């Protein structure tokens, strides 16, 4: 159960960059012939890196697509899906207005634009895993973690240390996502640096824990041929982050930075309503502050 919480949390925090990589690769292939040679090489190598995450995520992706379309089916109008209402395409096409965008593309867009939701829920699972780690880090539960002298083995010390650092960094990122208007957490580097650092420490945390047993990956007699849980749970985010950093290092993603991502209609309209409420509250506050005060002289 503890591993299940860790796996779920780590994957949920990697879902948004996974979708971002796939969208970027799709846009790059659409203009592949006009790309410089270096960008073509980066695109092809990034595609290879993304094979493992895509295979691992495929079952969850298919199930999510089925339930997602079933949920919105009562609001569909014929072949039109109202997921992207009130949003206009910059090139003037009607797809954005009527919400009839490609379903695969729209699911990837949702994964990117809902990064705050998936990231915070993922951190919740990671935090649960951290508390459970305090409980089970005992010779009575995990005897093989400890050396004969009673101390943790070096792999497990590394795993615990990187896990604690990861939880701390990701806790700051979660605070930034939930309470971003506080003055002390408005710094952009919290997203730009602490978020990837925290997730990389989480990947190392998992790898240090179970990499020793990866020699059984293709042994059909080990766990009925199932791959190591630490391999599956860590390779998904590791390949995603490597792809993201690799394309960022060579500036390949900038080739498609002109693409506009639409938001799910519920999120988009909810955001617009929230902004309208905030604007009304601001105007009301300004009116009250500018109203002349009546001072009764005695």
PDB file of C-alpha atoms in Angstrom:
ATOM      1  CA  UNK A   1       0.000   0.000   0.000  1.00  0.00           C
ATOM      2  CA  UNK A   2       2.854   2.367   0.824  1.00  0.00           C
ATOM      3  CA  UNK A   3       4.405   1.744  -2.609  1.00  0.00           C
ATOM      4  CA  UNK A   4       1.020   2.293  -4.258  1.00  0.00           C
ATOM      5  CA  UNK A   5       0.734   5.758  -2.689  1.00  0.00           C
ATOM      6  CA  UNK A   6       4.283   6.616  -3.823  1.00  0.00           C
ATOM      7  CA  UNK A   7       3.672   5.353  -7.360  1.00  0.00           C
ATOM      8  CA  UNK A   8       0.392   7.257  -7.720  1.00  0.00           C
ATOM      9  CA  UNK A   9       1.830  10.506  -6.370  1.00  0.00           C
ATOM     10  CA  UNK A  10       4.925  10.391  -8.583  1.00  0.00           C
ATOM     11  CA  UNK A  11       2.960   9.629 -11.736  1.00  0.00           C
ATOM     12  CA  UNK A  12       0.341  12.312 -11.067  1.00  0.00           C
ATOM     13  CA  UNK A  13       3.044  14.951 -10.738  1.00  0.00           C
ATOM     14  CA  UNK A  14       4.549  13.799 -14.072  1.00  0.00           C
ATOM     15  CA  UNK A  15       1.294  13.707 -16.056  1.00  0.00           C
ATOM     16  CA  UNK A  16       1.422  17.377 -17.077  1.00  0.00           C
ATOM     17  CA  UNK A  17       5.005  17.342 -18.442  1.00  0.00           C
ATOM     18  CA  UNK A  18       4.166  14.031 -20.183  1.00  0.00           C
ATOM     19  CA  UNK A  19       1.325  15.685 -22.074  1.00  0.00           C
ATOM     20  CA  UNK A  20       3.458  18.763 -22.745  1.00  0.00           C
ATOM     21  CA  UNK A  21       6.173  16.603 -24.318  1.00  0.00           C
ATOM     22  CA  UNK A  22       3.678  14.744 -26.509  1.00  0.00           C
ATOM     23  CA  UNK A  23       2.050  18.005 -27.659  1.00  0.00           C
ATOM     24  CA  UNK A  24       5.462  19.516 -28.419  1.00  0.00           C
ATOM     25  CA  UNK A  25       6.567  16.452 -30.388  1.00  0.00           C
ATOM     26  CA  UNK A  26       3.309  16.453 -32.348  1.00  0.00           C
ATOM     27  CA  UNK A  27       3.763  20.121 -33.262  1.00  0.00           C
ATOM     28  CA  UNK A  28       7.415  19.526 -34.195  1.00  0.00           C
ATOM     29  CA  UNK A  29       6.500  16.667 -36.518  1.00  0.00           C
ATOM     30  CA  UNK A  30       3.940  18.903 -38.230  1.00  0.00           C
ATOM     31  CA  UNK A  31       6.793  21.187 -39.303  1.00  0.00           C
ATOM     32  CA  UNK A  32       9.544  18.544 -39.332  1.00  0.00           C
ATOM     33  CA  UNK A  33      10.712  19.272 -42.897  1.00  0.00           C
ATOM     34  CA  UNK A  34      11.465  22.913 -42.050  1.00  0.00           C
ATOM     35  CA  UNK A  35      13.358  22.191 -38.809  1.00  0.00           C
ATOM     36  CA  UNK A  36      17.152  22.591 -38.609  1.00  0.00           C
ATOM     37  CA  UNK A  37      19.171  19.367 -38.496  1.00  0.00           C
ATOM     38  CA  UNK A  38      19.858  19.639 -34.760  1.00  0.00           C
ATOM     39  CA  UNK A  39      16.173  20.059 -33.951  1.00  0.00           C
ATOM     40  CA  UNK A  40      15.352  17.051 -36.113  1.00  0.00           C
ATOM     41  CA  UNK A  41      17.853  14.971 -34.140  1.00  0.00           C
ATOM     42  CA  UNK A  42      16.442  16.243 -30.813  1.00  0.00           C
ATOM     43  CA  UNK A  43      12.897  15.450 -31.970  1.00  0.00           C
ATOM     44  CA  UNK A  44      13.781  11.880 -32.997  1.00  0.00           C
ATOM     45  CA  UNK A  45      15.798  11.187 -29.826  1.00  0.00           C
ATOM     46  CA  UNK A  46      13.030  12.646 -27.649  1.00  0.00           C
ATOM     47  CA  UNK A  47      10.535  10.388 -29.410  1.00  0.00           C
ATOM     48  CA  UNK A  48      12.612   7.345 -28.413  1.00  0.00           C
ATOM     49  CA  UNK A  49      12.730   8.538 -24.802  1.00  0.00           C
ATOM     50  CA  UNK A  50       8.951   8.945 -24.734  1.00  0.00           C
ATOM     51  CA  UNK A  51       8.208   5.385 -25.889  1.00  0.00           C
ATOM     52  CA  UNK A  52       8.440   3.862 -22.382  1.00  0.00           C
ATOM     53  CA  UNK A  53       6.236   6.507 -20.659  1.00  0.00           C
ATOM     54  CA  UNK A  54       3.626   6.241 -23.407  1.00  0.00           C
ATOM     55  CA  UNK A  55       3.450   2.442 -23.114  1.00  0.00           C
ATOM     56  CA  UNK A  56       3.243   2.554 -19.324  1.00  0.00           C
ATOM     57  CA  UNK A  57       0.574   5.259 -19.371  1.00  0.00           C
ATOM     58  CA  UNK A  58      -1.512   3.763 -22.185  1.00  0.00           C
ATOM     59  CA  UNK A  59      -3.894   1.701 -20.017  1.00  0.00           C
ATOM     60  CA  UNK A  60      -4.658   4.628 -17.688  1.00  0.00           C
ATOM     61  CA  UNK A  61      -4.990   6.917 -20.691  1.00  0.00           C
ATOM     62  CA  UNK A  62      -7.542   4.689 -22.425  1.00  0.00           C
ATOM     63  CA  UNK A  63      -9.617   4.296 -19.248  1.00  0.00           C
ATOM     64  CA  UNK A  64      -9.547   8.043 -18.622  1.00  0.00           C
ATOM     65  CA  UNK A  65     -10.641   8.707 -22.208  1.00  0.00           C
ATOM     66  CA  UNK A  66     -13.583   6.332 -21.884  1.00  0.00           C
ATOM     67  CA  UNK A  67     -14.850   7.803 -18.601  1.00  0.00           C
ATOM     68  CA  UNK A  68     -14.146  11.366 -19.742  1.00  0.00           C
ATOM     69  CA  UNK A  69     -16.218  11.028 -22.901  1.00  0.00           C
ATOM     70  CA  UNK A  70     -18.960   9.198 -21.023  1.00  0.00           C
ATOM     71  CA  UNK A  71     -19.133  12.008 -18.455  1.00  0.00           C
ATOM     72  CA  UNK A  72     -19.527  14.717 -21.108  1.00  0.00           C
ATOM     73  CA  UNK A  73     -21.764  12.696 -23.466  1.00  0.00           C
ATOM     74  CA  UNK A  74     -25.069  14.202 -22.139  1.00  0.00           C
ATOM     75  CA  UNK A  75     -23.861  17.691 -23.080  1.00  0.00           C
ATOM     76  CA  UNK A  76     -22.666  16.818 -26.593  1.00  0.00           C
ATOM     77  CA  UNK A  77     -24.538  18.178 -29.603  1.00  0.00           C
ATOM     78  CA  UNK A  78     -24.234  15.602 -32.351  1.00  0.00           C
ATOM     79  CA  UNK A  79     -20.555  15.391 -33.234  1.00  0.00           C
ATOM     80  CA  UNK A  80     -19.745  18.576 -31.323  1.00  0.00           C
ATOM     81  CA  UNK A  81     -18.116  18.286 -27.926  1.00  0.00           C
ATOM     82  CA  UNK A  82     -18.607  21.356 -25.662  1.00  0.00           C
ATOM     83  CA  UNK A  83     -15.292  20.959 -23.874  1.00  0.00           C
ATOM     84  CA  UNK A  84     -13.821  24.126 -25.372  1.00  0.00           C
ATOM     85  CA  UNK A  85     -16.671  26.602 -25.557  1.00  0.00           C
ATOM     86  CA  UNK A  86     -16.127  30.395 -25.479  1.00  0.00           C
ATOM     87  CA  UNK A  87     -12.523  30.063 -26.647  1.00  0.00           C
ATOM     88  CA  UNK A  88     -11.473  31.379 -30.034  1.00  0.00           C
ATOM     89  CA  UNK A  89      -8.745  30.132 -32.323  1.00  0.00           C
ATOM     90  CA  UNK A  90      -6.260  32.829 -33.307  1.00  0.00           C
ATOM     91  CA  UNK A  91      -6.264  31.724 -36.954  1.00  0.00           C
ATOM     92  CA  UNK A  92     -10.026  32.120 -37.194  1.00  0.00           C
ATOM     93  CA  UNK A  93     -11.122  28.497 -37.518  1.00  0.00           C
ATOM     94  CA  UNK A  94     -14.402  27.419 -35.967  1.00  0.00           C
ATOM     95  CA  UNK A  95     -13.004  24.429 -34.067  1.00  0.00           C
ATOM     96  CA  UNK A  96     -12.199  26.422 -30.954  1.00  0.00           C
ATOM     97  CA  UNK A  97     -15.591  28.119 -30.896  1.00  0.00           C
ATOM     98  CA  UNK A  98     -17.683  24.968 -31.280  1.00  0.00           C
ATOM     99  CA  UNK A  99     -15.425  22.724 -29.254  1.00  0.00           C
ATOM    100  CA  UNK A 100     -14.994  20.054 -31.913  1.00  0.00           C
ATOM    101  CA  UNK A 101     -11.249  19.699 -31.454  1.00  0.00           C
ATOM    102  CA  UNK A 102      -9.541  16.370 -31.868  1.00  0.00           C
ATOM    103  CA  UNK A 103     -10.277  14.283 -28.777  1.00  0.00           C
ATOM    104  CA  UNK A 104      -6.734  13.002 -28.351  1.00  0.00           C
ATOM    105  CA  UNK A 105      -5.332  16.508 -28.582  1.00  0.00           C
ATOM    106  CA  UNK A 106      -7.944  17.853 -26.181  1.00  0.00           C
ATOM    107  CA  UNK A 107      -7.087  15.245 -23.558  1.00  0.00           C
ATOM    108  CA  UNK A 108      -3.420  16.236 -23.743  1.00  0.00           C
ATOM    109  CA  UNK A 109      -4.378  19.901 -23.421  1.00  0.00           C
ATOM    110  CA  UNK A 110      -6.394  19.104 -20.295  1.00  0.00           C
ATOM    111  CA  UNK A 111      -3.423  17.264 -18.769  1.00  0.00           C
ATOM    112  CA  UNK A 112      -1.273  20.367 -19.242  1.00  0.00           C
ATOM    113  CA  UNK A 113      -3.752  23.025 -18.155  1.00  0.00           C
ATOM    114  CA  UNK A 114      -4.852  21.047 -15.080  1.00  0.00           C
ATOM    115  CA  UNK A 115      -1.274  20.727 -13.818  1.00  0.00           C
ATOM    116  CA  UNK A 116      -2.125  22.530 -10.590  1.00  0.00           C
ATOM    117  CA  UNK A 117      -4.863  20.043  -9.742  1.00  0.00           C
ATOM    118  CA  UNK A 118      -2.897  16.904 -10.662  1.00  0.00           C
ATOM    119  CA  UNK A 119       0.245  18.235  -8.998  1.00  0.00           C
ATOM    120  CA  UNK A 120      -1.456  19.032  -5.686  1.00  0.00           C
ATOM    121  CA  UNK A 121      -3.307  15.713  -5.566  1.00  0.00           C
ATOM    122  CA  UNK A 122      -0.063  13.944  -6.448  1.00  0.00           C
ATOM    123  CA  UNK A 123       1.712  15.726  -3.617  1.00  0.00           C
ATOM    124  CA  UNK A 124      -1.067  14.600  -1.267  1.00  0.00           C
ATOM    125  CA  UNK A 125      -0.286  10.983  -2.137  1.00  0.00           C
ATOM    126  CA  UNK A 126       3.440  11.644  -1.738  1.00  0.00           C
ATOM    127  CA  UNK A 127       2.850  13.183   1.683  1.00  0.00           C
ATOM    128  CA  UNK A 128       0.820  10.140   2.741  1.00  0.00           C
ATOM    129  CA  UNK A 129       3.699   7.965   1.554  1.00  0.00           C
ATOM    130  CA  UNK A 130       6.121  10.023   3.660  1.00  0.00           C
ATOM    131  CA  UNK A 131       4.088   9.532   6.837  1.00  0.00           C
ATOM    132  CA  UNK A 132       3.781   5.814   6.136  1.00  0.00           C
ATOM    133  CA  UNK A 133       7.552   5.718   5.629  1.00  0.00           C
ATOM    134  CA  UNK A 134       8.060   6.941   9.185  1.00  0.00           C
ATOM    135  CA  UNK A 135       5.927   4.051  10.418  1.00  0.00           C
ATOM    136  CA  UNK A 136       7.412   1.190   8.396  1.00  0.00           C
ATOM    137  CA  UNK A 137      11.059   2.288   8.690  1.00  0.00           C
ATOM    138  CA  UNK A 138      11.591  -0.197  11.469  1.00  0.00           C
ATOM    139  CA  UNK A 139      13.337  -3.557  11.614  1.00  0.00           C
ATOM    140  CA  UNK A 140      10.026  -5.152  12.586  1.00  0.00           C
ATOM    141  CA  UNK A 141       8.551  -4.162   9.184  1.00  0.00           C
ATOM    142  CA  UNK A 142      11.557  -3.872   6.867  1.00  0.00           C
ATOM    143  CA  UNK A 143      14.325  -6.020   8.255  1.00  0.00           C
ATOM    144  CA  UNK A 144      16.221  -6.186   4.948  1.00  0.00           C
ATOM    145  CA  UNK A 145      16.683  -2.401   5.021  1.00  0.00           C
ATOM    146  CA  UNK A 146      19.071  -2.701   7.959  1.00  0.00           C
ATOM    147  CA  UNK A 147      22.642  -3.901   8.298  1.00  0.00           C
ATOM    148  CA  UNK A 148      23.673  -6.382  11.039  1.00  0.00           C
ATOM    149  CA  UNK A 149      24.807  -3.435  13.195  1.00  0.00           C
ATOM    150  CA  UNK A 150      21.240  -2.091  13.180  1.00  0.00           C
ATOM    151  CA  UNK A 151      21.895   0.853  10.851  1.00  0.00           C
ATOM    152  CA  UNK A 152      20.225   1.440   7.487  1.00  0.00           C
ATOM    153  CA  UNK A 153      22.104   0.217   4.423  1.00  0.00           C
ATOM    154  CA  UNK A 154      23.593   2.929   2.223  1.00  0.00           C
ATOM    155  CA  UNK A 155      20.963   2.492  -0.504  1.00  0.00           C
ATOM    156  CA  UNK A 156      18.138   3.001   1.939  1.00  0.00           C
ATOM    157  CA  UNK A 157      19.866   5.946   3.614  1.00  0.00           C
ATOM    158  CA  UNK A 158      20.163   7.519   0.158  1.00  0.00           C
ATOM    159  CA  UNK A 159      16.531   6.720  -0.554  1.00  0.00           C
ATOM    160  CA  UNK A 160      15.311   8.216   2.719  1.00  0.00           C
ATOM    161  CA  UNK A 161      17.450  11.359   2.333  1.00  0.00           C
ATOM    162  CA  UNK A 162      16.362  12.094  -1.233  1.00  0.00           C
ATOM    163  CA  UNK A 163      12.763  11.336  -0.293  1.00  0.00           C
ATOM    164  CA  UNK A 164      12.851  13.859   2.563  1.00  0.00           C
ATOM    165  CA  UNK A 165      14.414  16.532   0.316  1.00  0.00           C
ATOM    166  CA  UNK A 166      11.837  15.836  -2.386  1.00  0.00           C
ATOM    167  CA  UNK A 167       8.927  16.146   0.040  1.00  0.00           C
ATOM    168  CA  UNK A 168      10.262  19.471   1.342  1.00  0.00           C
ATOM    169  CA  UNK A 169      10.734  20.957  -2.121  1.00  0.00           C
ATOM    170  CA  UNK A 170       7.371  19.742  -3.390  1.00  0.00           C
ATOM    171  CA  UNK A 171       5.670  21.045  -0.241  1.00  0.00           C
ATOM    172  CA  UNK A 172       6.903  24.543  -1.151  1.00  0.00           C
ATOM    173  CA  UNK A 173       5.601  24.083  -4.700  1.00  0.00           C
ATOM    174  CA  UNK A 174       2.219  22.916  -3.367  1.00  0.00           C
ATOM    175  CA  UNK A 175       2.016  25.997  -1.126  1.00  0.00           C
ATOM    176  CA  UNK A 176       2.823  28.173  -4.132  1.00  0.00           C
ATOM    177  CA  UNK A 177       0.019  26.506  -6.109  1.00  0.00           C
ATOM    178  CA  UNK A 178      -2.566  26.755  -3.336  1.00  0.00           C
ATOM    179  CA  UNK A 179      -1.676  30.138  -1.849  1.00  0.00           C
ATOM    180  CA  UNK A 180       0.106  31.898  -4.694  1.00  0.00           C
ATOM    181  CA  UNK A 181      -1.093  35.359  -3.641  1.00  0.00           C
ATOM    182  CA  UNK A 182       0.985  35.344  -0.463  1.00  0.00           C
ATOM    183  CA  UNK A 183       3.889  37.785  -0.805  1.00  0.00           C
ATOM    184  CA  UNK A 184       6.597  35.361   0.287  1.00  0.00           C
ATOM    185  CA  UNK A 185       5.815  32.701  -2.348  1.00  0.00           C
ATOM    186  CA  UNK A 186       5.270  34.794  -5.450  1.00  0.00           C
ATOM    187  CA  UNK A 187       8.732  33.938  -6.734  1.00  0.00           C
ATOM    188  CA  UNK A 188       8.701  32.352 -10.183  1.00  0.00           C
ATOM    189  CA  UNK A 189      11.806  30.190  -9.464  1.00  0.00           C
ATOM    190  CA  UNK A 190       9.657  28.068  -7.157  1.00  0.00           C
ATOM    191  CA  UNK A 191       7.978  26.639 -10.248  1.00  0.00           C
ATOM    192  CA  UNK A 192      10.994  26.903 -12.543  1.00  0.00           C
ATOM    193  CA  UNK A 193      13.551  25.225 -10.277  1.00  0.00           C
ATOM    194  CA  UNK A 194      12.098  23.733  -7.105  1.00  0.00           C
ATOM    195  CA  UNK A 195       9.416  21.742  -8.914  1.00  0.00           C
ATOM    196  CA  UNK A 196      11.763  19.792 -11.259  1.00  0.00           C
ATOM    197  CA  UNK A 197      14.359  19.428  -8.500  1.00  0.00           C
ATOM    198  CA  UNK A 198      11.769  18.009  -6.134  1.00  0.00           C
ATOM    199  CA  UNK A 199      10.535  15.535  -8.731  1.00  0.00           C
ATOM    200  CA  UNK A 200      14.069  14.450  -9.659  1.00  0.00           C
ATOM    201  CA  UNK A 201      14.847  13.793  -5.997  1.00  0.00           C
ATOM    202  CA  UNK A 202      11.652  11.700  -5.885  1.00  0.00           C
ATOM    203  CA  UNK A 203      12.852   9.676  -8.880  1.00  0.00           C
ATOM    204  CA  UNK A 204      16.250   9.085  -7.250  1.00  0.00           C
ATOM    205  CA  UNK A 205      14.426   8.142  -4.037  1.00  0.00           C
ATOM    206  CA  UNK A 206      12.574   5.350  -5.843  1.00  0.00           C
ATOM    207  CA  UNK A 207      15.570   4.214  -7.899  1.00  0.00           C
ATOM    208  CA  UNK A 208      17.873   3.988  -4.895  1.00  0.00           C
ATOM    209  CA  UNK A 209      15.304   1.857  -3.153  1.00  0.00           C
ATOM    210  CA  UNK A 210      14.839  -0.815  -5.807  1.00  0.00           C
ATOM    211  CA  UNK A 211      17.414  -0.526  -8.608  1.00  0.00           C
ATOM    212  CA  UNK A 212      19.396  -3.449  -7.204  1.00  0.00           C
ATOM    213  CA  UNK A 213      16.599  -5.822  -8.215  1.00  0.00           C
ATOM    214  CA  UNK A 214      16.262  -4.624 -11.802  1.00  0.00           C
ATOM    215  CA  UNK A 215      18.335  -7.584 -13.005  1.00  0.00           C
ATOM    216  CA  UNK A 216      15.110  -9.604 -12.775  1.00  0.00           C
ATOM    217  CA  UNK A 217      13.208  -7.414 -15.269  1.00  0.00           C
ATOM    218  CA  UNK A 218      13.117 -10.094 -17.962  1.00  0.00           C
ATOM    219  CA  UNK A 219      13.020 -13.107 -15.677  1.00  0.00           C
ATOM    220  CA  UNK A 220       9.625 -14.730 -16.269  1.00  0.00           C
ATOM    221  CA  UNK A 221       9.963 -16.754 -13.064  1.00  0.00           C
ATOM    222  CA  UNK A 222      10.238 -13.641 -10.883  1.00  0.00           C
ATOM    223  CA  UNK A 223       6.804 -12.400  -9.712  1.00  0.00           C
ATOM    224  CA  UNK A 224       5.161 -14.235 -12.618  1.00  0.00           C
ATOM    225  CA  UNK A 225       7.112 -12.185 -15.129  1.00  0.00           C
ATOM    226  CA  UNK A 226       5.984  -8.810 -13.783  1.00  0.00           C
ATOM    227  CA  UNK A 227       8.507  -5.988 -13.943  1.00  0.00           C
ATOM    228  CA  UNK A 228       9.886  -4.406 -10.778  1.00  0.00           C
ATOM    229  CA  UNK A 229       7.505  -1.875  -9.269  1.00  0.00           C
ATOM    230  CA  UNK A 230      10.376   0.566  -8.710  1.00  0.00           C
ATOM    231  CA  UNK A 231      11.404   0.289 -12.374  1.00  0.00           C
ATOM    232  CA  UNK A 232       7.901   0.957 -13.694  1.00  0.00           C
ATOM    233  CA  UNK A 233       7.170   3.774 -11.243  1.00  0.00           C
ATOM    234  CA  UNK A 234      10.503   5.576 -11.794  1.00  0.00           C
ATOM    235  CA  UNK A 235      11.038   5.126 -15.561  1.00  0.00           C
ATOM    236  CA  UNK A 236       7.786   6.945 -16.363  1.00  0.00           C
ATOM    237  CA  UNK A 237       8.822  10.266 -14.760  1.00  0.00           C
ATOM    238  CA  UNK A 238      12.552   9.825 -15.497  1.00  0.00           C
ATOM    239  CA  UNK A 239      12.073   9.533 -19.262  1.00  0.00           C
ATOM    240  CA  UNK A 240       9.564  12.407 -19.238  1.00  0.00           C
ATOM    241  CA  UNK A 241      11.900  14.757 -17.371  1.00  0.00           C
ATOM    242  CA  UNK A 242      14.890  13.743 -19.514  1.00  0.00           C
ATOM    243  CA  UNK A 243      12.885  14.540 -22.637  1.00  0.00           C
ATOM    244  CA  UNK A 244      11.740  17.884 -21.218  1.00  0.00           C
ATOM    245  CA  UNK A 245      15.269  18.944 -20.241  1.00  0.00           C
ATOM    246  CA  UNK A 246      16.784  17.624 -23.472  1.00  0.00           C
ATOM    247  CA  UNK A 247      14.409  19.659 -25.639  1.00  0.00           C
ATOM    248  CA  UNK A 248      14.830  22.660 -23.351  1.00  0.00           C
ATOM    249  CA  UNK A 249      18.634  22.456 -23.506  1.00  0.00           C
ATOM    250  CA  UNK A 250      18.661  22.843 -27.295  1.00  0.00           C
ATOM    251  CA  UNK A 251      15.704  25.242 -27.400  1.00  0.00           C
ATOM    252  CA  UNK A 252      13.657  22.870 -29.536  1.00  0.00           C
ATOM    253  CA  UNK A 253      10.403  23.591 -27.716  1.00  0.00           C
ATOM    254  CA  UNK A 254      10.736  27.261 -28.649  1.00  0.00           C
ATOM    255  CA  UNK A 255      10.047  26.253 -32.243  1.00  0.00           C
ATOM    256  CA  UNK A 256       6.443  25.570 -31.236  1.00  0.00           C
ATOM    257  CA  UNK A 257       6.041  28.178 -28.495  1.00  0.00           C
ATOM    258  CA  UNK A 258       3.447  30.005 -30.610  1.00  0.00           C
ATOM    259  CA  UNK A 259       0.874  27.267 -29.972  1.00  0.00           C
ATOM    260  CA  UNK A 260      -2.116  28.272 -27.811  1.00  0.00           C
ATOM    261  CA  UNK A 261      -3.497  25.725 -25.350  1.00  0.00           C
ATOM    262  CA  UNK A 262      -7.219  25.932 -24.671  1.00  0.00           C
ATOM    263  CA  UNK A 263      -8.637  25.162 -21.268  1.00  0.00           C
ATOM    264  CA  UNK A 264     -11.416  22.765 -20.410  1.00  0.00           C
ATOM    265  CA  UNK A 265     -14.720  24.670 -20.542  1.00  0.00           C
ATOM    266  CA  UNK A 266     -15.511  24.101 -16.859  1.00  0.00           C
ATOM    267  CA  UNK A 267     -12.091  25.364 -15.797  1.00  0.00           C
ATOM    268  CA  UNK A 268     -12.141  28.250 -18.279  1.00  0.00           C
ATOM    269  CA  UNK A 269     -15.617  29.487 -17.341  1.00  0.00           C
ATOM    270  CA  UNK A 270     -14.944  28.982 -13.628  1.00  0.00           C
ATOM    271  CA  UNK A 271     -11.757  31.033 -13.945  1.00  0.00           C
ATOM    272  CA  UNK A 272     -13.602  33.808 -15.781  1.00  0.00           C
ATOM    273  CA  UNK A 273     -16.315  33.894 -13.096  1.00  0.00           C
ATOM    274  CA  UNK A 274     -13.683  34.045 -10.366  1.00  0.00           C
ATOM    275  CA  UNK A 275     -11.909  36.935 -12.105  1.00  0.00           C
ATOM    276  CA  UNK A 276     -15.226  38.777 -12.464  1.00  0.00           C
ATOM    277  CA  UNK A 277     -15.961  38.336  -8.737  1.00  0.00           C
ATOM    278  CA  UNK A 278     -12.465  39.579  -7.850  1.00  0.00           C
ATOM    279  CA  UNK A 279     -12.876  42.605 -10.113  1.00  0.00           C
ATOM    280  CA  UNK A 280     -16.224  43.488  -8.530  1.00  0.00           C
ATOM    281  CA  UNK A 281     -14.738  43.135  -5.064  1.00  0.00           C
ATOM    282  CA  UNK A 282     -11.809  45.364  -6.044  1.00  0.00           C
ATOM    283  CA  UNK A 283     -14.109  48.025  -7.471  1.00  0.00           C
ATOM    284  CA  UNK A 284     -16.281  47.941  -4.359  1.00  0.00           C
ATOM    285  CA  UNK A 285     -13.234  48.312  -2.124  1.00  0.00           C
ATOM    286  CA  UNK A 286     -11.987  51.274  -4.146  1.00  0.00           C
ATOM    287  CA  UNK A 287     -15.413  52.935  -3.978  1.00  0.00           C
ATOM    288  CA  UNK A 288     -15.516  52.535  -0.206  1.00  0.00           C
ATOM    289  CA  UNK A 289     -11.990  53.901   0.168  1.00  0.00           C
ATOM    290  CA  UNK A 290     -12.708  56.911  -2.043  1.00  0.00           C
ATOM    291  CA  UNK A 291     -16.011  57.721  -0.307  1.00  0.00           C
ATOM    292  CA  UNK A 292     -15.588  60.872   1.851  1.00  0.00           C
ATOM    293  CA  UNK A 293     -15.831  60.132   5.522  1.00  0.00           C
ATOM    294  CA  UNK A 294     -18.332  62.077   7.647  1.00  0.00           C
ATOM    295  CA  UNK A 295     -16.800  63.493  10.776  1.00  0.00           C
ATOM    296  CA  UNK A 296     -19.211  64.721  13.373  1.00  0.00           C
ATOM    297  CA  UNK A 297     -17.845  67.727  15.137  1.00  0.00           C
ATOM    298  CA  UNK A 298     -18.958  68.207  18.691  1.00  0.00           C
TER     299      UNK A 298
END
